[in-house]
Tab-separated table of C-alpha atoms and ligand atoms in Angstrom:
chain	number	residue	atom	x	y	z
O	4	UNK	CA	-14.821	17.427	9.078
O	5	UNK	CA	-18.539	16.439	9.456
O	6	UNK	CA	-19.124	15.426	6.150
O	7	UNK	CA	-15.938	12.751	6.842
O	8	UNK	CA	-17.292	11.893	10.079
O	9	UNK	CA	-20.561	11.036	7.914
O	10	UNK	CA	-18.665	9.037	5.675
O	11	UNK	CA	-16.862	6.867	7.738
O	12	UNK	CA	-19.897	7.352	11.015
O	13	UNK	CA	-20.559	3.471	10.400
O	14	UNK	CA	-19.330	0.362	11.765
O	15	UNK	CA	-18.101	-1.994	8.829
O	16	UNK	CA	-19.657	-5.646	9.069
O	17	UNK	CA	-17.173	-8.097	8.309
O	18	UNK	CA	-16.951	-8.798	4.423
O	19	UNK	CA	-19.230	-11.843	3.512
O	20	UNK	CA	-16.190	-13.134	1.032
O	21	UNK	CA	-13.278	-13.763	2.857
O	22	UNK	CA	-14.042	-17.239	1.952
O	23	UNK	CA	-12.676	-20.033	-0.850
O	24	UNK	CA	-12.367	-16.938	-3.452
O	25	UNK	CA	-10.233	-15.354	-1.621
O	26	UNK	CA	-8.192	-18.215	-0.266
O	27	UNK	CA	-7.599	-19.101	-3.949
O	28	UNK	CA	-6.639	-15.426	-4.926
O	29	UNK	CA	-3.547	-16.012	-1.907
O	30	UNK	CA	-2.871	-19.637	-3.621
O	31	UNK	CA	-2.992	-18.378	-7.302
O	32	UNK	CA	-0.177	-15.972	-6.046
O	33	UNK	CA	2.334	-18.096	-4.083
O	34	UNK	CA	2.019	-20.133	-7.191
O	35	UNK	CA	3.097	-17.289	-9.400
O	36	UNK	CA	6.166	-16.450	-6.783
O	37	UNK	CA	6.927	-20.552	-6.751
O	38	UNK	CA	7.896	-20.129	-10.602
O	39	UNK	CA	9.411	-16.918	-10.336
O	40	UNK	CA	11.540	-17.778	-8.075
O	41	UNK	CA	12.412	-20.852	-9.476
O	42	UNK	CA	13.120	-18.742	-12.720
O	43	UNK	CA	15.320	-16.313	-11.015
O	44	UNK	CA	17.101	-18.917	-9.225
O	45	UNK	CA	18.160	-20.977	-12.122
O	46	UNK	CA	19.022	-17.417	-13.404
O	47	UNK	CA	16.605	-18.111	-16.411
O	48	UNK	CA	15.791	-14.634	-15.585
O	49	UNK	CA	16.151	-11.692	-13.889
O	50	UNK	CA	14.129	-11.000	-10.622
O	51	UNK	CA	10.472	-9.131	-11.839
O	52	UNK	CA	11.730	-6.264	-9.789
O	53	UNK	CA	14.586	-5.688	-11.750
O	54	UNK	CA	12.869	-6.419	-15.100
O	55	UNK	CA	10.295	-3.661	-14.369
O	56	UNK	CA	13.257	-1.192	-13.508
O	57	UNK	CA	15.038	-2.220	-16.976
O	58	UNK	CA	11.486	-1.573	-18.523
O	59	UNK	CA	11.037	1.765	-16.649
O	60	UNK	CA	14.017	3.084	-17.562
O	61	UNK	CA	13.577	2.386	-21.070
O	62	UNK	CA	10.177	3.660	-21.774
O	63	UNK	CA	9.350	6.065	-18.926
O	64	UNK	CA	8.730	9.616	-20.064
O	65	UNK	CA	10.530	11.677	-17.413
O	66	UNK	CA	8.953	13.653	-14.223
O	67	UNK	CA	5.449	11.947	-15.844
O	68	UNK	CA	4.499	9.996	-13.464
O	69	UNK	CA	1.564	8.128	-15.183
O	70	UNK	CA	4.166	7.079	-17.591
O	71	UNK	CA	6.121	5.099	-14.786
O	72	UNK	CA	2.324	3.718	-13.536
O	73	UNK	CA	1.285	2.541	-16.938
O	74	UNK	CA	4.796	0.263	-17.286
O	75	UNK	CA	4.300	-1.149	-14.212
O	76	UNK	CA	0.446	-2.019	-14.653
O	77	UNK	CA	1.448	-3.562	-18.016
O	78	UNK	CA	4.115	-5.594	-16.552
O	79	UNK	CA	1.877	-6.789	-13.805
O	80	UNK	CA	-1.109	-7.593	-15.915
O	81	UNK	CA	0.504	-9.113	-19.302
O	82	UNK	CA	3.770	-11.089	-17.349
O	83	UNK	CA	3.904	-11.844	-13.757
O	84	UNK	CA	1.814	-10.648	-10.865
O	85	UNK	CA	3.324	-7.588	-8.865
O	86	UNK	CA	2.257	-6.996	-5.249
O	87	UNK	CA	1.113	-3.013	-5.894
O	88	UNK	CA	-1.801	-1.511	-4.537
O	89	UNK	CA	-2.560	-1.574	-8.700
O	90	UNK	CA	-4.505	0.652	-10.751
O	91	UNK	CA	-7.945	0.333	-9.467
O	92	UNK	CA	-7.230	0.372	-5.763
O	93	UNK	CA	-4.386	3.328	-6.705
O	94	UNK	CA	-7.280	4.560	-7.631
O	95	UNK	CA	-9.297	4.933	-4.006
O	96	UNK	CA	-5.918	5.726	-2.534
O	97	UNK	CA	-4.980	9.034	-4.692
O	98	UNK	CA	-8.746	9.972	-3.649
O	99	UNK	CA	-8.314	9.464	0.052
O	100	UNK	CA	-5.120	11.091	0.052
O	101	UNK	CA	-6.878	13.867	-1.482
O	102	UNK	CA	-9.973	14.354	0.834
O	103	UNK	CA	-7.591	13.985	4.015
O	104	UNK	CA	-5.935	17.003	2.939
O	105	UNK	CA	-3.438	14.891	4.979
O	106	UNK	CA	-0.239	17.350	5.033
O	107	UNK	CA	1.896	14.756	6.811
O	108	UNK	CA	1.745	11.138	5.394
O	109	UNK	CA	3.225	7.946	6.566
O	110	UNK	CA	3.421	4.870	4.361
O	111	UNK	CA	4.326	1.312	5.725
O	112	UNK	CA	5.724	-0.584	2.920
O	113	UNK	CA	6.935	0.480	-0.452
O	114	UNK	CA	7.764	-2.054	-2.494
O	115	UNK	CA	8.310	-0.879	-5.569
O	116	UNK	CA	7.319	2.994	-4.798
O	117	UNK	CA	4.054	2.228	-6.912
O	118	UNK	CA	1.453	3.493	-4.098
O	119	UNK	CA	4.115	6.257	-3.245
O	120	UNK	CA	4.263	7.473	-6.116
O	121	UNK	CA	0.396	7.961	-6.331
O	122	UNK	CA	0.459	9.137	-2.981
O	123	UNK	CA	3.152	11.562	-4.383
O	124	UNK	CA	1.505	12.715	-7.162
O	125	UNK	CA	-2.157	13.476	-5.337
O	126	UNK	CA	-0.135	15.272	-2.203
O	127	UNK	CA	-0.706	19.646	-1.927
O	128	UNK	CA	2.434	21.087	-2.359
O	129	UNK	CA	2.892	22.067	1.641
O	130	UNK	CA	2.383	17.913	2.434
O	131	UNK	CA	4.864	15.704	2.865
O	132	UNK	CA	5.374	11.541	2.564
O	133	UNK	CA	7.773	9.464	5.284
O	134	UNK	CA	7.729	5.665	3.439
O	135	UNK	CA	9.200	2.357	5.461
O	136	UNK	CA	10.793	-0.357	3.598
O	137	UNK	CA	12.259	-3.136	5.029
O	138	UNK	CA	13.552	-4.784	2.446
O	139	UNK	CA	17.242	-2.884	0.849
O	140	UNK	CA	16.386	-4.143	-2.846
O	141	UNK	CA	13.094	-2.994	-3.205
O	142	UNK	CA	13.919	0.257	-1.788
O	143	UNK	CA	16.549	1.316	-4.387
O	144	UNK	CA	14.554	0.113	-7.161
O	145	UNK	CA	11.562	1.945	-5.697
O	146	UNK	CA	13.782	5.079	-5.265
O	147	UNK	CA	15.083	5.581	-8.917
O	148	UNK	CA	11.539	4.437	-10.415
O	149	UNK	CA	10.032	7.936	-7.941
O	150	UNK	CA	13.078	9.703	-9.177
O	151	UNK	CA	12.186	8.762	-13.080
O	152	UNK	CA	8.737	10.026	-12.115
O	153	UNK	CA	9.855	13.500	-11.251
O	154	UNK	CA	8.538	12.999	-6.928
O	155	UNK	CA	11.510	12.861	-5.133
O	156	UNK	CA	10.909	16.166	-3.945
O	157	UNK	CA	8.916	16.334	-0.005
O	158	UNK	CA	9.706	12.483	0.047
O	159	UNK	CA	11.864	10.953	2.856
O	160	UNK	CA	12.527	6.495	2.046
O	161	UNK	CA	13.575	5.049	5.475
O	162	UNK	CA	15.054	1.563	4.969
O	163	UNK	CA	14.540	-0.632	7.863
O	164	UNK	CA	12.092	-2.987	9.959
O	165	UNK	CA	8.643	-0.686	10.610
O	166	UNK	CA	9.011	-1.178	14.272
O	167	UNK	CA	12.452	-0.133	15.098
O	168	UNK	CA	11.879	3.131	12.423
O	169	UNK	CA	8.392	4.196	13.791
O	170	UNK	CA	10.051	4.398	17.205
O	171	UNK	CA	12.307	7.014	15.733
O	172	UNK	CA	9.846	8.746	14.042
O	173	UNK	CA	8.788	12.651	15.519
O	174	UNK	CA	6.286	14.983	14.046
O	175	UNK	CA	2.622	13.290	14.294
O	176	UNK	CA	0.772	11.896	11.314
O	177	UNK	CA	-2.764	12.803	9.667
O	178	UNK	CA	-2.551	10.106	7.340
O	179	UNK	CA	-0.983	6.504	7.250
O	180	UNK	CA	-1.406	4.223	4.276
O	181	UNK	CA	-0.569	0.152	5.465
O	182	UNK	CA	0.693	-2.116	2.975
O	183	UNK	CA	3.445	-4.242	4.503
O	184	UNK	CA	3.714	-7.438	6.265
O	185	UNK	CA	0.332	-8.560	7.092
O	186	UNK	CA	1.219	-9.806	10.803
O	187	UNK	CA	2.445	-6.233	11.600
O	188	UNK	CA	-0.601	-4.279	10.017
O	189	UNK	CA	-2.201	-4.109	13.911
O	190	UNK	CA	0.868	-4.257	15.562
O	191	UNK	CA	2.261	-1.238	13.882
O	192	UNK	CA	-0.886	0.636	13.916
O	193	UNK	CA	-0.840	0.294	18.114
O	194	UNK	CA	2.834	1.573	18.263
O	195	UNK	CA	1.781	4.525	16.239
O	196	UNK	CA	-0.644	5.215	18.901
O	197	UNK	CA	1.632	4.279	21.993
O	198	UNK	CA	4.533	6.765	20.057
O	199	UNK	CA	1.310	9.662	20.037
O	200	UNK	CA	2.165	9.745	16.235
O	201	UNK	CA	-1.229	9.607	15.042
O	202	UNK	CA	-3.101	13.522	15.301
O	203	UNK	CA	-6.444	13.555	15.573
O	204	UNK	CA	-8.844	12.731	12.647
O	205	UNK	CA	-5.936	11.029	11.312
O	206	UNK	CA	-6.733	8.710	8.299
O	207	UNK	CA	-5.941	5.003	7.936
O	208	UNK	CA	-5.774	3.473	4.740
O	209	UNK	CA	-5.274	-0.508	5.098
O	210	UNK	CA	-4.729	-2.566	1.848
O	211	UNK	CA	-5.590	-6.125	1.021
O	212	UNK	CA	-7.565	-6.788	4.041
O	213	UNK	CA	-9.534	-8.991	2.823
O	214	UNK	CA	-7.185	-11.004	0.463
O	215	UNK	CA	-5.326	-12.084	3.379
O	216	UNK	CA	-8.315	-11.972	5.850
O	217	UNK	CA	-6.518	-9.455	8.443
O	218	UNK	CA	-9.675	-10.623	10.707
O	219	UNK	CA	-7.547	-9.194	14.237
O	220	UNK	CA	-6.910	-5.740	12.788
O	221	UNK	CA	-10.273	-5.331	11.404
O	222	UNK	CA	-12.085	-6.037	14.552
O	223	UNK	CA	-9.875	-3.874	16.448
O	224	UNK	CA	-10.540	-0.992	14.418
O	225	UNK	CA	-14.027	-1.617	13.593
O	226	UNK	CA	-14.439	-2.416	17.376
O	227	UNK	CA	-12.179	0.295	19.463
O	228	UNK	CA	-14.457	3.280	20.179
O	229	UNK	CA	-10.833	5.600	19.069
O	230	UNK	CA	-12.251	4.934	15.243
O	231	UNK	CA	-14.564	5.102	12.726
O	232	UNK	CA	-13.868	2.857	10.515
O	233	UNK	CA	-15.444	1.848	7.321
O	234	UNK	CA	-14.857	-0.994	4.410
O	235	UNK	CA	-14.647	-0.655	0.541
O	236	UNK	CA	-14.622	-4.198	-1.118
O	237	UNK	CA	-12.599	-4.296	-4.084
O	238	UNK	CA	-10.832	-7.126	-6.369
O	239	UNK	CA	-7.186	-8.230	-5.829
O	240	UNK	CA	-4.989	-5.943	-7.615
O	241	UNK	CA	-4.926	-6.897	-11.002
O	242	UNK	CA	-7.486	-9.485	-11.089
O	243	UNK	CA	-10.821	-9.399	-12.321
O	244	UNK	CA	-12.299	-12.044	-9.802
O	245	UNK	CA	-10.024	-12.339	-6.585
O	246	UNK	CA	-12.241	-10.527	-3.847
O	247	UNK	CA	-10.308	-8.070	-1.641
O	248	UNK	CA	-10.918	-4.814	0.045
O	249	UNK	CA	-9.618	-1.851	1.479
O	250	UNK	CA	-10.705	-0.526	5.253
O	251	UNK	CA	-10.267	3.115	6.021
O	252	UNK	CA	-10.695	4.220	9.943
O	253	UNK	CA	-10.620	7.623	11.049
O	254	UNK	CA	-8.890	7.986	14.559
O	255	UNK	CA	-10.927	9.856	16.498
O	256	UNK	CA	-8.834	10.479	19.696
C	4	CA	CA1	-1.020	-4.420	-1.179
């Protein structure tokens, strides 16, 4: 515990970048979803989410979960962007994950179950993963793609808005990995507290806070004297110039 409290003892300064790099990363993006959308609505083609579920099913080695990772990353990187935590960031999650020795794990917004199936695969075997989704789609696709990947196993998918589901969650967290909607990152994190569902020494992992400059969650948890909190700066998922960054705060109550 010491060592982590040495870690993360430090106060993050604001990232210097949250700037016109960034700004562009969020414009190069909605461009990217203005197309696809316009493709999928002329029914040119199928949604990308579908697409990468075809692809996953057809290729995917099963119960080897870095066989369902790789198809995704290719998708993402050779066709059309996909909003995963991606391999690099993956990356700094499996290895959080893995020095929390977090047993019970929340995780707000699953997409495609990309991060939850890293989370998955870097859990012990006595740990278990609660994951939010709001949206139905995304959750079924996200459900066969863990099931191809050999993980459904200590995994419980809740579909539903994070703040009506949090309220009925129980048994306290020690880690919580935030990757939804970007207005509810703080608002979520408070109910968590208010609901006593965060233990002590908890871990919070928050994606993409610097792509969409999350400046009112990162001062609360850099300022609020419940955490140590500390930032890693990273690129965009897959891009090789978009700045972005993760922050991970320790709750210390
Ligand atoms: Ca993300």
């Amino acid at each position: 515990m010491n060592s982590t409290k040495n870690k993360l003892n430090k106060k993050s300064k604001m990232p210097f970048n949250i700037n016109r790099k960034s700004f562009l990363g969020v414009l190069s993006l909605a461009y990217q979803e203005i197309i696809d959308s316009f493709l999928t609505k002329t029914k040119i083609k199928k949604p990308k989410e579908e697409e990468v579920l075809d692809l996953v099913r057809l290729k995917a080695t099963k119960n080897d979960p870095k066989s369902v990772l790789k198809i995704i990353d290719a998708y993402a990187y050779r066709k059309t962007f996909l909003m995963n935590i991606g391999d690099q960031k993956g990356l700094l999650l499996e290895k959080a994950i893995k020095d929390s020795n977090a047993k019970n794990i929340l995780e707000l917004g699953v997409y495609l179950g990309y991060s939850t199936i890293r989370i998955l695969n870097s859990l012990r075997e006595d740990s278990k993963l609660t994951s939010l989704e709001a949206n139905e789609k995304f959750a079924r696709i996200a459900k066969e793609h863990i099931s191809i990947a050999g993980l459904s196993k200590n995994h419980d998918l809740k579909i539903g808005t994070s703040s009506n589901l949090i309220t009925e969650l129980k048994e306290p967290f020690d880690f919580v990995f935030i990757d939804h909607w970007k207005d509810l990152y703080l608002s979520d994190l408070k109910l968590l507290e208010t609901m006593g569902l965060l233990k002590k020494g908890a871990w919070i992992f928050a994606d993409n806070v610097v792509l969409f400059n999350l400046e009112d969650y990162l001062d609360y948890v850099r300022t609020s004297s419940d955490y140590s909190s500390k930032f890693i700066p990273t690129l965009r998922e897959y891009s090789k110039s978009h700045p972005d960054g993760v922050e991970i705060s320790i709750y210390k109550l």
